[in-house]
CSV table of C-alpha atoms in Angstrom, one decimal:
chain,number,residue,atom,x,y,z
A,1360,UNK,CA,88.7,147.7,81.6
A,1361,UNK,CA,85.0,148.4,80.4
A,1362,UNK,CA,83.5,151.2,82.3
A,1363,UNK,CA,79.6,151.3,82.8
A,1364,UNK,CA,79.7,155.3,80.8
A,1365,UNK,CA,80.9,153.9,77.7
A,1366,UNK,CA,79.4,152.3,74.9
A,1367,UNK,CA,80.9,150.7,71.8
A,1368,UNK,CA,82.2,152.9,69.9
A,1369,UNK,CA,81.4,155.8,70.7
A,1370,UNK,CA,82.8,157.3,74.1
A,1371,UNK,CA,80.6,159.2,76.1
A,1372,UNK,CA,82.2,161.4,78.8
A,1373,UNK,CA,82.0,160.5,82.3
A,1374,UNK,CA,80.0,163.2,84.7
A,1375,UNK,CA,83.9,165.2,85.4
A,1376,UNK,CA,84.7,165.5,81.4
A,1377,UNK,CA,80.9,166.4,80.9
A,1378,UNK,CA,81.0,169.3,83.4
A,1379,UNK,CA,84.3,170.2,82.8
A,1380,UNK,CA,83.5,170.7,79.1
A,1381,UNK,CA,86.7,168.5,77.8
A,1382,UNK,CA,86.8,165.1,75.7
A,1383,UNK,CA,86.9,162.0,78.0
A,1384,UNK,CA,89.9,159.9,77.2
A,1385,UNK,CA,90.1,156.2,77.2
A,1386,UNK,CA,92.4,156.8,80.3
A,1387,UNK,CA,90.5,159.1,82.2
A,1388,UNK,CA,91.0,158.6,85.7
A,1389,UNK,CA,87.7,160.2,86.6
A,1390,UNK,CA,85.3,157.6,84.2
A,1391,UNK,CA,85.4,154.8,86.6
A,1392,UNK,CA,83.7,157.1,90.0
A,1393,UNK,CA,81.8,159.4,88.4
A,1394,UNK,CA,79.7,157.6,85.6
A,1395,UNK,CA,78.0,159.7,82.8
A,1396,UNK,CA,74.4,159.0,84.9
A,1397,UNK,CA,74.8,160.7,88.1
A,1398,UNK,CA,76.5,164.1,87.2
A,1399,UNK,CA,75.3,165.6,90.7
A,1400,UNK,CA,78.3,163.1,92.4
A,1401,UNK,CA,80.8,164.9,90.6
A,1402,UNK,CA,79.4,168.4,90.9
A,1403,UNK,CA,79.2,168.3,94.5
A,1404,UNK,CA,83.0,166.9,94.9
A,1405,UNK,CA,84.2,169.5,92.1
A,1406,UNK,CA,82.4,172.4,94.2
A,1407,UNK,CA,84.1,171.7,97.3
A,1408,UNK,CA,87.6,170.2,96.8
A,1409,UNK,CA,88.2,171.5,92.9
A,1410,UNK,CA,88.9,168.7,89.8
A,1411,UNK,CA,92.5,169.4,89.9
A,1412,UNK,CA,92.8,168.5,93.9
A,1413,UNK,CA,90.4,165.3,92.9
A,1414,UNK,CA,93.0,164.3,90.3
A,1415,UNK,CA,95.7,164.6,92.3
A,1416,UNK,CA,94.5,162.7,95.3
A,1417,UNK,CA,93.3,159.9,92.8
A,1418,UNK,CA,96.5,159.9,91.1
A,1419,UNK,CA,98.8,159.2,94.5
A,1420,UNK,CA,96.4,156.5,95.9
A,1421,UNK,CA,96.6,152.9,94.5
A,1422,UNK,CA,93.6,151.7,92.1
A,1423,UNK,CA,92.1,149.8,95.0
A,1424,UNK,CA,92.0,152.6,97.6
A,1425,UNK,CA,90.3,154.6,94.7
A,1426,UNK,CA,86.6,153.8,95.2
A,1427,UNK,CA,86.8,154.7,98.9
A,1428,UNK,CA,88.4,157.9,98.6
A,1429,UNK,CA,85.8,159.1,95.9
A,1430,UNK,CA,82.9,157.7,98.4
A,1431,UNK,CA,84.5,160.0,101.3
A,1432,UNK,CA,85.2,162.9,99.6
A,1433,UNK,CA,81.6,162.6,97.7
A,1434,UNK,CA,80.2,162.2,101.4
A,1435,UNK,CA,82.1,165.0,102.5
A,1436,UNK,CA,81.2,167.2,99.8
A,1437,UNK,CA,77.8,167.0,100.6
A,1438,UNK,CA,78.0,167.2,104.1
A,1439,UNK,CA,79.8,170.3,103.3
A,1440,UNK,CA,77.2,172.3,100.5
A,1441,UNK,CA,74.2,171.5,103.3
A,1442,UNK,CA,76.4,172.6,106.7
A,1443,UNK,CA,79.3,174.7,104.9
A,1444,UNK,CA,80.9,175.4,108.7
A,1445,UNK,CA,80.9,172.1,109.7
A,1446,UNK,CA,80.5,169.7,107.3
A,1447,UNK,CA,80.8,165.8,108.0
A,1448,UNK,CA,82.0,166.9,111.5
A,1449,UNK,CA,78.4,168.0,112.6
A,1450,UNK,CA,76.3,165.3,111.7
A,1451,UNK,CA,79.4,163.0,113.7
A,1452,UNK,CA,79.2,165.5,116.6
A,1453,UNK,CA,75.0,165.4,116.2
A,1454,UNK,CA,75.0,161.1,116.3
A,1455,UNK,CA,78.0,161.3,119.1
A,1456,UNK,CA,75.4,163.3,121.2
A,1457,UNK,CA,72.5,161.0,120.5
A,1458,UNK,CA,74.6,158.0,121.8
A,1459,UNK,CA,75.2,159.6,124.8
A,1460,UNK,CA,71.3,160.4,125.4
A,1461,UNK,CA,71.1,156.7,124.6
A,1462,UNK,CA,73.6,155.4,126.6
A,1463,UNK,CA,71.7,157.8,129.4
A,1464,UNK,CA,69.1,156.3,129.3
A,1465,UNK,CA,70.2,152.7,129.1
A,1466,UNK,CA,71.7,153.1,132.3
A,1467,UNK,CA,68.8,154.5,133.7
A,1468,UNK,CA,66.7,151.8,132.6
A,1469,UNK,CA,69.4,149.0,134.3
A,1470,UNK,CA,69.2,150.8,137.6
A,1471,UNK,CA,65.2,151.0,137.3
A,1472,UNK,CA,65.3,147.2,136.8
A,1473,UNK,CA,68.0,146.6,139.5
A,1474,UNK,CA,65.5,148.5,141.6
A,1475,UNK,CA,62.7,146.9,140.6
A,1476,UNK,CA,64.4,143.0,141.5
A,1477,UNK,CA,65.5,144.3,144.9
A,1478,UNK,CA,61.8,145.6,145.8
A,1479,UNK,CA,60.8,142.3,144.4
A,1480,UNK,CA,63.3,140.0,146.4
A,1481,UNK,CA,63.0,142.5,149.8
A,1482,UNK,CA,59.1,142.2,149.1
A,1483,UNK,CA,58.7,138.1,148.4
A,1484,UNK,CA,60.9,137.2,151.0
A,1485,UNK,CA,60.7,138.7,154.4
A,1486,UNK,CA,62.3,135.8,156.2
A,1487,UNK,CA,65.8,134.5,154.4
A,1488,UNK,CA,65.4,130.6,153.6
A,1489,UNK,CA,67.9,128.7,154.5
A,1490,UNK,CA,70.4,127.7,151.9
A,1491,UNK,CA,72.3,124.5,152.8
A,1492,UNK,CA,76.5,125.6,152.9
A,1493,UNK,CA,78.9,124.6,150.7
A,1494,UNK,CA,80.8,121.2,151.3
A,1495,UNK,CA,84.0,122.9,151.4
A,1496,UNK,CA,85.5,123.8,154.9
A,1497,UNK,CA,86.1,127.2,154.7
A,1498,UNK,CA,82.8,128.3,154.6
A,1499,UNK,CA,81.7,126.2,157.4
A,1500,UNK,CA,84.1,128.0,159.7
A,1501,UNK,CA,81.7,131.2,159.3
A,1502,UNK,CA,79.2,132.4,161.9
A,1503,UNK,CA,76.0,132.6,160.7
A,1504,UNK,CA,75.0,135.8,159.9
A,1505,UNK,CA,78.3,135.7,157.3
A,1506,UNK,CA,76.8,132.4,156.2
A,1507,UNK,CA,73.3,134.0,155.9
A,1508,UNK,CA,74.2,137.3,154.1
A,1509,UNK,CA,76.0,135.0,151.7
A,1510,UNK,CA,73.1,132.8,151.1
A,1511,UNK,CA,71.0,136.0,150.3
A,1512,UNK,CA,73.3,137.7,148.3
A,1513,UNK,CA,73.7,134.4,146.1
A,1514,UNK,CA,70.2,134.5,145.8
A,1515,UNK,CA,70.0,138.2,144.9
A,1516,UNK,CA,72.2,138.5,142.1
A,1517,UNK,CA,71.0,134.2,140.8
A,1518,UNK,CA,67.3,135.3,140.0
A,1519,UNK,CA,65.9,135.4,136.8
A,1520,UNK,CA,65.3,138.1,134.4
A,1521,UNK,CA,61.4,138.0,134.8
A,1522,UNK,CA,59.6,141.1,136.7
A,1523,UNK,CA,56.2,140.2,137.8
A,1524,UNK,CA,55.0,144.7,137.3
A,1525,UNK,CA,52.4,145.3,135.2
A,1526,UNK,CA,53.7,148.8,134.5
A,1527,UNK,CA,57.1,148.4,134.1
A,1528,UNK,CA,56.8,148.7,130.1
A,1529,UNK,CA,55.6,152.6,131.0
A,1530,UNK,CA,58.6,153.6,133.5
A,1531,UNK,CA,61.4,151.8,131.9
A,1532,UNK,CA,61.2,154.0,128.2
A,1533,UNK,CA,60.2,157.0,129.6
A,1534,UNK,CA,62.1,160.4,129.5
């Protein structure tokens, strides 16, 4: 396997051998994920979980699991030198509270455009119109105010997306 640190024939260590001050060996497990050109990679994951602890956890996965487990722990070495208390864990807790304030808001925004199509339906149509009923016989059996507040709920829920207010844009977005 060529790795990208190395040139012909001479080896040049990878960023772990460089900044562990020891000769990189053809075999070195730390060559592959932590190339000779981004040192900072390496001191970051070194500064929080230690080189021995990296070698170990490299050693018991399989080759392909490898490139994953250095991209989490590199992710969670950093998360961990800028927030040393909590790490990775705050920026999730941080982006877990902005989806609620999103999802807060979408749902305030549905019910302000429910709103708005049942001000527009109450508004456009004072008088019901009347829908013709179903072939079947069961609805004919109905008295007709059932039959009526079905036609109107049919027609409630059947309308289009398009609101006719010039100032919904404003309302809808914001806070």
């Amino acid at each position: 396997m060529k790795d990208a640190g190395r040139k012909q024939g001479t080896l040049s260590p990878c960023a772990a051998c460089k900044l562990l001050r020891r000769r990189c060996a053809q075999d070195c497990v730390f060559a592959p994920y932590f190339p000779a050109d981004e040192p900072h990679k390496f001191a970051s994951v070194h500064k929080v979980f230690g080189a021995s602890n990296v070698n170990k956890m490299l050693q018991e996965l399989a080759e392909y699991q490898r490139s994953d487990a250095v991209s989490s722990m590199v992710y969670e070495a950093n998360a961990r030198v800028r927030d040393p208390v909590y790490g990775c864990v705050g920026a999730i807790s941080s982006l877990q509270q902005q989806v609620d304030v999103l999802r807060t808001q979408l749902a305030l925004a549905e019910a302000e455009v429910v709103q708005m199509r049942m001000s527009q339906v109450s508004s456009s149509s004072h008088q019901p119109k009347p829908v013709p009923a179903p072939s079947n016989s069961s609805s004919q059996n109905l008295s007709p105010p059932r039959r009526l507040a079905m036609a109107t709920t049919n027609s409630l829920f059947s309308m289009d997306m398009v609101v006719d207010h010039p100032n919904m844009g404003e309302s809808l977005w914001s806070c």
